[in-house]
Amino acid sequence: MAGEAAGRAFESLEHRWRVLRRLAGRHAGFFTIGQVTRTGCEVRVRAGLADGSVTRAGVGLLRLGEWVEGPLDEYAMWAAWFDGAVAVSHQSAAELHGLGRLGPRFLHLSVGAGRPPVTPRLVVLRRRLAGTDVESAGSFLVTTPVRTVLDLAEADIGQSALDEVVGDAVAIHRCAIEGIRSASGYLPPHAAARIDRALAGV
């Protein structure tokens, strides 16, 4: 009986570890201390930190050691922090889509829920986006090119920078002119006017 109980306990631990690994797999191997607690994997993670199969990625963030570092890790890491309820947006989304030359100094995130981390690196905007406003970039979400153009029309970038973003979006076939024009009908008048000016030069 004791052996059966031990076997069931081991299976339960292995099941919880598989759950945590699946969560981490959604975001390039990153996971949070909160996810460790929720899955009951504290002992396994402590052992992983000791043997190198788990590494520390930041305050409250960990990563499975087998994942190879990549150029988009920062986006995936913050997606894990917000448990997926986040999308890269605004200037950062434009950079990912290859629109314009905004060169953002911060990482812009649109967040539906969750506590933002204390870091000067992020610009966190609280809003809920419709499913049609985001697309998958593998380990994280990013606003669609059209949503990105609309967001930037409402932001404080200059008109010439917006013109370049819109021009690139059309030139590389990430957006259709009519798609942008139609979507801009839902913007405040000043932002819609900025879109009209940008489209006039395409």
Coordinates of N, CA and C in Angstrom, one line a residue:
M1 N 0.8 -1.2 0.0 CA 0.0 0.0 0.0 C 0.9 1.3 0.0
A2 N 1.9 1.2 0.8 CA 2.8 2.4 0.9 C 3.4 2.6 -0.5
G3 N 3.8 1.5 -1.1 CA 4.4 1.6 -2.5 C 3.5 2.2 -3.5
E4 N 2.2 1.8 -3.4 CA 1.2 2.4 -4.3 C 1.0 3.8 -4.1
A5 N 0.9 4.2 -2.8 CA 0.8 5.6 -2.5 C 2.0 6.5 -3.0
A6 N 3.1 5.9 -2.8 CA 4.3 6.6 -3.3 C 4.3 6.8 -4.8
G7 N 3.8 5.7 -5.5 CA 3.8 5.7 -6.9 C 2.8 6.8 -7.4
R8 N 1.6 6.9 -6.7 CA 0.6 7.9 -7.1 C 1.2 9.3 -6.8
A9 N 1.9 9.5 -5.7 CA 2.4 10.8 -5.4 C 3.5 11.2 -6.5
F10 N 4.3 10.2 -6.9 CA 5.3 10.5 -8.0 C 4.6 10.9 -9.3
E11 N 3.5 10.1 -9.6 CA 2.8 10.4 -10.9 C 2.2 11.8 -10.8
S12 N 1.7 12.2 -9.6 CA 1.1 13.5 -9.4 C 2.1 14.6 -9.6
L13 N 3.3 14.4 -9.0 CA 4.4 15.3 -9.2 C 4.8 15.5 -10.7
E14 N 4.9 14.3 -11.3 CA 5.2 14.4 -12.8 C 4.2 15.0 -13.6
H15 N 2.9 14.8 -13.3 CA 1.8 15.5 -14.0 C 1.9 17.0 -13.8
R16 N 2.1 17.4 -12.6 CA 2.2 18.9 -12.3 C 3.4 19.5 -13.0
W17 N 4.5 18.8 -13.1 CA 5.7 19.3 -13.8 C 5.4 19.4 -15.3
R18 N 4.7 18.4 -15.8 CA 4.3 18.5 -17.3 C 3.4 19.7 -17.5
V19 N 2.5 20.0 -16.6 CA 1.6 21.1 -16.8 C 2.5 22.4 -16.8
L20 N 3.4 22.5 -15.8 CA 4.3 23.7 -15.8 C 5.1 23.8 -17.1
R21 N 5.6 22.7 -17.6 CA 6.4 22.8 -18.8 C 5.6 23.2 -20.0
R22 N 4.3 22.8 -20.0 CA 3.4 23.2 -21.1 C 3.2 24.7 -21.0
L23 N 3.0 25.2 -19.8 CA 2.8 26.7 -19.7 C 4.1 27.4 -20.1
A24 N 5.2 26.9 -19.8 CA 6.5 27.6 -20.2 C 6.7 27.5 -21.7
G25 N 6.3 26.4 -22.2 CA 6.4 26.2 -23.7 C 5.7 27.2 -24.5
R26 N 4.7 27.8 -24.0 CA 3.9 28.8 -24.7 C 4.7 30.0 -24.9
H27 N 5.7 30.3 -24.0 CA 6.4 31.5 -24.0 C 7.9 31.3 -24.0
A28 N 8.4 30.4 -25.0 CA 9.8 30.2 -25.2 C 10.5 29.7 -23.9
G29 N 9.9 29.0 -23.1 CA 10.5 28.4 -21.9 C 10.4 29.2 -20.6
F30 N 9.8 30.4 -20.7 CA 9.7 31.3 -19.6 C 8.5 31.0 -18.7
F31 N 8.6 31.1 -17.5 CA 7.5 30.9 -16.6 C 7.7 31.7 -15.3
T32 N 6.7 31.9 -14.5 CA 6.7 32.8 -13.3 C 6.7 32.0 -12.0
I33 N 7.1 32.6 -11.0 CA 7.0 32.0 -9.6 C 5.6 31.7 -9.3
G34 N 4.6 32.6 -9.7 CA 3.2 32.3 -9.5 C 2.8 31.1 -10.2
Q35 N 3.2 30.8 -11.4 CA 2.9 29.5 -12.0 C 3.5 28.3 -11.3
V36 N 4.7 28.5 -10.8 CA 5.3 27.4 -10.0 C 4.4 27.1 -8.8
T37 N 4.0 28.1 -8.1 CA 3.1 27.9 -6.9 C 1.8 27.3 -7.3
R38 N 1.2 27.8 -8.3 CA -0.1 27.2 -8.7 C -0.1 25.8 -9.1
T39 N 1.0 25.4 -9.7 CA 1.1 24.0 -10.2 C 1.8 23.1 -9.1
G40 N 2.2 23.7 -8.0 CA 2.8 22.9 -6.9 C 4.1 22.3 -7.3
C41 N 4.9 23.0 -8.0 CA 6.2 22.4 -8.5 C 7.4 23.1 -7.8
E42 N 7.2 23.6 -6.6 CA 8.3 24.3 -5.9 C 9.5 23.4 -5.7
V43 N 9.3 22.2 -5.3 CA 10.5 21.3 -5.0 C 11.2 21.0 -6.3
R44 N 10.5 20.7 -7.4 CA 11.1 20.3 -8.7 C 11.9 21.5 -9.2
V45 N 11.3 22.7 -9.1 CA 12.0 23.9 -9.6 C 13.2 24.2 -8.8
R46 N 13.2 24.0 -7.5 CA 14.4 24.2 -6.7 C 15.5 23.3 -7.1
A47 N 15.1 22.0 -7.4 CA 16.1 21.1 -7.8 C 16.7 21.5 -9.2
G48 N 15.8 22.0 -10.1 CA 16.2 22.5 -11.4 C 17.2 23.6 -11.3
L49 N 16.9 24.5 -10.4 CA 17.9 25.7 -10.2 C 19.2 25.2 -9.7
A50 N 19.2 24.1 -8.9 CA 20.5 23.6 -8.4 C 21.3 22.8 -9.5
D51 N 20.6 22.1 -10.4 CA 21.3 21.4 -11.4 C 21.4 22.1 -12.7
G52 N 20.8 23.3 -12.8 CA 21.0 24.1 -14.1 C 19.9 23.8 -15.1
S53 N 18.9 22.9 -14.9 CA 17.9 22.7 -15.8 C 16.8 23.8 -15.8
V54 N 16.9 24.6 -14.8 CA 16.0 25.8 -14.7 C 17.0 27.0 -14.3
T55 N 16.7 28.1 -15.0 CA 17.6 29.3 -14.7 C 16.7 30.5 -14.3
R56 N 17.3 31.5 -13.6 CA 16.6 32.7 -13.3 C 16.7 33.7 -14.4
A57 N 15.5 34.2 -14.8 CA 15.5 35.2 -15.9 C 15.2 36.6 -15.5
G58 N 14.9 36.8 -14.2 CA 14.6 38.1 -13.7 C 13.8 37.9 -12.4
V59 N 13.4 39.0 -11.8 CA 12.6 39.0 -10.6 C 11.3 38.3 -10.9
G60 N 11.1 37.2 -10.2 CA 9.8 36.5 -10.4 C 9.7 35.7 -11.7
L61 N 10.8 35.6 -12.5 CA 10.7 34.9 -13.8 C 11.8 33.9 -13.8
L62 N 11.5 32.7 -14.4 CA 12.4 31.6 -14.6 C 12.3 31.1 -16.0
R63 N 13.3 30.3 -16.4 CA 13.3 29.7 -17.7 C 13.8 28.3 -17.7
L64 N 13.2 27.4 -18.5 CA 13.7 26.1 -18.7 C 15.1 26.1 -19.4
G65 N 16.0 25.5 -18.8 CA 17.4 25.6 -19.3 C 17.6 25.1 -20.7
E66 N 16.8 24.2 -21.2 CA 17.0 23.7 -22.6 C 16.7 24.6 -23.7
W67 N 16.0 25.8 -23.4 CA 15.7 26.7 -24.4 C 16.9 27.5 -24.9
V68 N 17.1 27.6 -26.2 CA 18.2 28.4 -26.7 C 17.8 29.9 -26.7
E69 N 18.7 30.8 -26.4 CA 18.4 32.2 -26.4 C 18.1 32.6 -27.9
G70 N 17.2 33.6 -28.0 CA 16.8 34.0 -29.3 C 16.6 35.5 -29.3
P71 N 16.4 36.2 -30.4 CA 16.3 37.6 -30.5 C 15.0 38.2 -30.0
L72 N 14.0 37.3 -29.9 CA 12.7 37.8 -29.4 C 12.4 37.3 -28.0
D73 N 13.4 37.0 -27.2 CA 13.2 36.4 -25.9 C 12.5 37.5 -24.9
E74 N 12.9 38.7 -25.1 CA 12.3 39.7 -24.2 C 10.8 39.8 -24.3
Y75 N 10.3 39.7 -25.5 CA 8.9 39.7 -25.8 C 8.2 38.5 -25.1
A76 N 8.8 37.4 -25.3 CA 8.3 36.1 -24.8 C 8.3 36.2 -23.2
M77 N 9.3 36.7 -22.7 CA 9.5 36.8 -21.2 C 8.3 37.6 -20.6
W78 N 8.0 38.8 -21.2 CA 6.9 39.6 -20.6 C 5.6 39.0 -20.9
A79 N 5.5 38.2 -22.0 CA 4.2 37.5 -22.3 C 4.0 36.5 -21.1
A80 N 5.0 35.8 -20.7 CA 4.9 34.9 -19.6 C 4.5 35.6 -18.3
W81 N 5.1 36.8 -18.1 CA 4.9 37.6 -16.9 C 3.4 37.9 -16.7
F82 N 2.7 38.2 -17.9 CA 1.3 38.6 -17.9 C 0.4 37.4 -18.2
D83 N 1.0 36.2 -18.2 CA 0.3 34.9 -18.4 C -0.5 35.0 -19.7
G84 N 0.2 35.6 -20.7 CA -0.4 35.6 -22.1 C -1.4 36.7 -22.3
A85 N -1.8 37.4 -21.3 CA -2.9 38.5 -21.4 C -2.2 39.8 -21.8
V86 N -1.5 39.8 -22.9 CA -0.7 41.0 -23.3 C -0.4 40.9 -24.8
A87 N -0.2 42.0 -25.4 CA 0.3 42.0 -26.8 C 1.3 43.2 -27.0
V88 N 2.3 42.9 -27.7 CA 3.3 43.9 -28.1 C 2.5 44.9 -29.0
S89 N 2.7 46.2 -28.8 CA 1.9 47.2 -29.5 C 2.6 48.4 -29.8
H90 N 2.0 49.4 -30.5 CA 2.5 50.7 -30.8 C 3.9 50.6 -31.5
Q91 N 4.8 51.5 -31.0 CA 6.1 51.5 -31.7 C 6.8 50.2 -31.8
S92 N 6.7 49.4 -30.7 CA 7.4 48.1 -30.7 C 6.7 47.1 -31.7
A93 N 5.4 47.2 -31.9 CA 4.8 46.4 -32.9 C 5.2 46.8 -34.3
A94 N 5.3 48.1 -34.5 CA 5.7 48.6 -35.8 C 7.1 48.1 -36.1
E95 N 8.0 48.1 -35.1 CA 9.3 47.6 -35.4 C 9.3 46.1 -35.7
L96 N 8.5 45.3 -35.0 CA 8.4 43.9 -35.4 C 7.8 43.7 -36.8
H97 N 6.9 44.5 -37.2 CA 6.3 44.3 -38.5 C 7.1 44.9 -39.6
G98 N 8.2 45.7 -39.2 CA 9.0 46.3 -40.2 C 8.4 47.5 -40.8
L99 N 7.7 48.3 -40.0 CA 7.0 49.5 -40.5 C 7.6 50.7 -39.9
G100 N 8.2 51.6 -40.8 CA 8.8 52.8 -40.4 C 10.2 52.6 -39.7
R101 N 10.7 53.7 -39.2 CA 12.0 53.6 -38.6 C 11.9 54.4 -37.2
L102 N 11.0 53.9 -36.4 CA 10.7 54.6 -35.1 C 11.8 54.4 -34.1
G103 N 12.5 53.2 -34.1 CA 13.6 53.0 -33.2 C 13.1 53.2 -31.7
P104 N 12.1 52.4 -31.2 CA 11.6 52.7 -29.9 C 12.7 52.4 -28.8
R105 N 12.7 53.3 -27.8 CA 13.6 53.1 -26.7 C 13.0 52.2 -25.6
F106 N 11.7 52.1 -25.7 CA 11.0 51.3 -24.7 C 10.2 50.1 -25.4
L107 N 9.8 49.2 -24.6 CA 9.0 48.1 -25.1 C 7.5 48.4 -24.8
H108 N 6.7 48.5 -25.8 CA 5.3 48.9 -25.6 C 4.4 47.7 -25.5
L109 N 3.7 47.6 -24.5 CA 2.8 46.5 -24.3 C 1.3 46.9 -24.0
S110 N 0.4 46.3 -24.6 CA -1.0 46.5 -24.3 C -1.5 45.3 -23.4
V111 N -2.0 45.6 -22.2 CA -2.2 44.6 -21.2 C -3.7 44.6 -20.8
G112 N -4.3 43.4 -20.8 CA -5.7 43.3 -20.4 C -5.8 43.1 -18.9
A113 N -4.8 42.4 -18.3 CA -4.9 42.1 -16.8 C -3.5 41.8 -16.3
G114 N -3.3 41.9 -15.0 CA -2.0 41.5 -14.4 C -1.3 42.7 -13.9
R115 N -0.4 42.5 -12.9 CA 0.3 43.5 -12.3 C 1.6 43.8 -13.1
P116 N 1.8 45.0 -13.5 CA 3.0 45.3 -14.3 C 4.3 45.3 -13.4
P117 N 5.4 44.8 -14.0 CA 6.6 44.8 -13.2 C 7.2 46.2 -13.0
V118 N 8.0 46.3 -12.1 CA 8.7 47.6 -11.8 C 10.0 47.7 -12.6
T119 N 9.9 48.3 -13.8 CA 11.1 48.4 -14.7 C 10.8 49.6 -15.6
P120 N 11.9 50.4 -15.8 CA 11.8 51.5 -16.7 C 11.8 51.1 -18.2
R121 N 12.0 49.8 -18.5 CA 12.1 49.3 -19.8 C 10.7 49.3 -20.5
L122 N 9.6 49.2 -19.8 CA 8.3 49.0 -20.4 C 7.4 50.2 -20.3
V123 N 6.6 50.3 -21.4 CA 5.5 51.2 -21.4 C 4.2 50.4 -21.5
V124 N 3.5 50.3 -20.4 CA 2.3 49.4 -20.3 C 1.0 50.2 -20.4
L125 N 0.2 49.8 -21.4 CA -1.1 50.5 -21.6 C -2.2 49.5 -21.3
R126 N -3.0 50.0 -20.4 CA -4.1 49.1 -19.9 C -5.3 49.2 -20.9
R127 N -5.6 48.1 -21.6 CA -6.7 48.1 -22.5 C -6.9 46.6 -22.9
R128 N -8.2 46.3 -23.3 CA -8.5 45.0 -23.8 C -8.6 45.1 -25.3
L129 N -7.9 44.2 -26.0 CA -8.0 44.2 -27.4 C -8.9 43.0 -27.9
A130 N -9.6 43.3 -29.0 CA -10.4 42.2 -29.6 C -9.4 41.2 -30.2
G131 N -9.9 39.9 -30.4 CA -9.1 38.9 -31.0 C -8.6 39.2 -32.4
T132 N -9.4 40.0 -33.1 CA -9.1 40.4 -34.5 C -8.0 41.5 -34.5
D133 N -7.7 42.1 -33.4 CA -6.6 43.1 -33.3 C -5.2 42.6 -33.0
V134 N -5.1 41.3 -32.8 CA -3.8 40.7 -32.4 C -3.6 39.5 -33.3
E135 N -2.3 39.1 -33.4 CA -1.9 37.9 -34.1 C -0.7 37.3 -33.4
S136 N -0.5 36.0 -33.6 CA 0.5 35.3 -32.9 C 1.9 35.5 -33.6
A137 N 2.9 35.7 -32.7 CA 4.3 35.8 -33.2 C 5.0 34.6 -32.6
G138 N 4.3 33.5 -32.3 CA 4.9 32.3 -31.8 C 4.8 32.2 -30.3
S139 N 5.7 32.9 -29.6 CA 5.8 32.8 -28.2 C 5.1 34.1 -27.5
F140 N 4.5 34.9 -28.3 CA 3.8 36.1 -27.8 C 2.8 36.6 -28.8
L141 N 2.0 37.6 -28.4 CA 1.0 38.2 -29.3 C 1.5 39.6 -29.7
V142 N 1.2 40.0 -30.9 CA 1.5 41.4 -31.3 C 0.3 41.9 -32.0
T143 N 0.1 43.2 -31.9 CA -1.1 43.8 -32.6 C -0.9 43.7 -34.1
T144 N -2.0 43.5 -34.8 CA -1.9 43.4 -36.3 C -1.4 44.6 -36.9
P145 N -0.9 44.6 -38.1 CA -0.4 45.8 -38.8 C -1.4 46.9 -38.8
V146 N -2.7 46.6 -39.1 CA -3.7 47.6 -39.2 C -3.9 48.2 -37.8
R147 N -4.1 47.4 -36.8 CA -4.2 47.9 -35.4 C -3.0 48.7 -35.0
T148 N -1.9 48.3 -35.4 CA -0.6 49.1 -35.1 C -0.7 50.5 -35.7
V149 N -1.1 50.5 -37.0 CA -1.2 51.8 -37.6 C -2.2 52.7 -36.9
L150 N -3.4 52.2 -36.6 CA -4.4 53.0 -35.9 C -3.9 53.5 -34.5
D151 N -3.2 52.6 -33.8 CA -2.6 53.0 -32.5 C -1.7 54.1 -32.6
L152 N -0.8 54.0 -33.6 CA 0.2 55.1 -33.8 C -0.4 56.4 -34.3
A153 N -1.6 56.3 -35.0 CA -2.3 57.6 -35.4 C -2.8 58.3 -34.1
E154 N -3.1 57.5 -33.1 CA -3.6 58.1 -31.8 C -2.5 58.5 -30.9
A155 N -1.3 58.0 -31.2 CA -0.1 58.3 -30.3 C 0.5 59.6 -30.7
D156 N 1.7 59.9 -30.0 CA 2.3 61.2 -30.2 C 3.4 61.2 -31.2
I157 N 3.5 60.2 -32.1 CA 4.5 60.3 -33.1 C 4.2 61.4 -34.1
G158 N 5.2 61.9 -34.8 CA 5.0 63.0 -35.7 C 4.3 62.5 -37.0
Q159 N 3.7 63.4 -37.7 CA 3.0 63.1 -38.9 C 3.9 62.4 -40.0
S160 N 5.1 62.9 -40.1 CA 6.0 62.3 -41.1 C 6.4 60.9 -40.7
A161 N 6.5 60.6 -39.4 CA 6.8 59.2 -39.0 C 5.6 58.3 -39.3
L162 N 4.4 58.8 -39.0 CA 3.2 58.1 -39.3 C 3.0 57.8 -40.8
D163 N 3.4 58.9 -41.6 CA 3.3 58.7 -43.1 C 4.2 57.5 -43.5
E164 N 5.4 57.4 -42.9 CA 6.3 56.4 -43.3 C 5.8 55.0 -42.8
V165 N 5.2 54.9 -41.7 CA 4.7 53.7 -41.2 C 3.6 53.2 -42.1
V166 N 2.7 54.1 -42.5 CA 1.5 53.7 -43.4 C 2.1 53.4 -44.8
G167 N 3.0 54.2 -45.3 CA 3.6 53.9 -46.6 C 4.3 52.5 -46.6
D168 N 5.0 52.2 -45.6 CA 5.6 50.8 -45.5 C 4.6 49.7 -45.4
A169 N 3.5 49.9 -44.6 CA 2.5 48.9 -44.4 C 1.9 48.6 -45.8
V170 N 1.6 49.6 -46.6 CA 1.0 49.3 -47.9 C 2.1 48.8 -48.9
A171 N 3.3 49.3 -48.8 CA 4.3 48.9 -49.8 C 4.7 47.4 -49.6
I172 N 4.8 46.9 -48.4 CA 5.2 45.5 -48.2 C 3.9 44.6 -48.0
H173 N 2.8 45.2 -48.4 CA 1.5 44.4 -48.4 C 1.1 43.8 -47.0
R174 N 1.4 44.6 -46.0 CA 0.9 44.2 -44.7 C -0.5 44.7 -44.4
C175 N -0.8 45.8 -45.1 CA -2.1 46.4 -45.0 C -2.6 46.8 -46.4
A176 N -3.9 46.8 -46.6 CA -4.5 47.4 -47.8 C -5.0 48.8 -47.5
I177 N -4.9 49.7 -48.5 CA -5.3 51.1 -48.3 C -6.7 51.1 -47.8
E178 N -7.6 50.4 -48.4 CA -9.0 50.4 -48.0 C -9.2 49.8 -46.6
G179 N -8.4 48.8 -46.3 CA -8.5 48.3 -44.9 C -8.2 49.3 -43.9
I180 N -7.1 50.1 -44.1 CA -6.7 51.1 -43.2 C -7.8 52.2 -43.1
R181 N -8.3 52.6 -44.3 CA -9.3 53.7 -44.4 C -10.5 53.3 -43.6
S182 N -11.0 52.1 -43.9 CA -12.2 51.6 -43.2 C -12.1 51.5 -41.7
A183 N -11.0 51.0 -41.3 CA -10.7 50.8 -39.8 C -10.6 52.2 -39.1
S184 N -10.1 53.2 -39.8 CA -9.8 54.5 -39.2 C -11.1 55.2 -39.0
G185 N -12.2 54.7 -39.5 CA -13.5 55.3 -39.3 C -14.0 55.2 -37.8
Y186 N -13.3 54.4 -37.0 CA -13.7 54.2 -35.6 C -12.8 55.0 -34.7
L187 N -11.8 55.7 -35.3 CA -10.9 56.6 -34.5 C -11.5 57.9 -34.2
P188 N -11.0 58.6 -33.1 CA -11.4 60.0 -32.9 C -11.0 60.8 -34.1
P189 N -11.7 61.9 -34.4 CA -11.6 62.7 -35.6 C -10.1 63.1 -35.9
H190 N -9.4 63.5 -34.8 CA -8.0 64.0 -35.1 C -7.1 62.9 -35.6
A191 N -7.3 61.7 -35.0 CA -6.5 60.5 -35.4 C -6.9 60.1 -36.8
A192 N -8.2 60.1 -37.1 CA -8.7 59.7 -38.5 C -8.1 60.7 -39.5
A193 N -8.0 61.9 -39.2 CA -7.5 62.9 -40.1 C -6.0 62.7 -40.4
R194 N -5.3 62.2 -39.3 CA -3.9 61.9 -39.5 C -3.7 60.7 -40.5
I195 N -4.6 59.7 -40.4 CA -4.6 58.6 -41.3 C -4.9 59.1 -42.7
D196 N -5.9 59.9 -42.9 CA -6.2 60.4 -44.2 C -5.0 61.1 -44.8
R197 N -4.3 61.9 -44.0 CA -3.1 62.6 -44.6 C -2.0 61.6 -45.0
A198 N -1.8 60.6 -44.2 CA -0.8 59.6 -44.5 C -1.2 58.8 -45.7
L199 N -2.5 58.5 -45.9 CA -2.9 57.7 -47.1 C -2.8 58.6 -48.3
A200 N -3.0 59.9 -48.2 CA -2.9 60.7 -49.4 C -1.6 60.7 -50.0
G201 N -0.5 60.3 -49.3 CA 0.8 60.3 -49.9 C 1.2 58.9 -50.4
V202 N 0.3 57.9 -50.2 CA 0.7 56.6 -50.6 C 0.5 56.4 -52.1

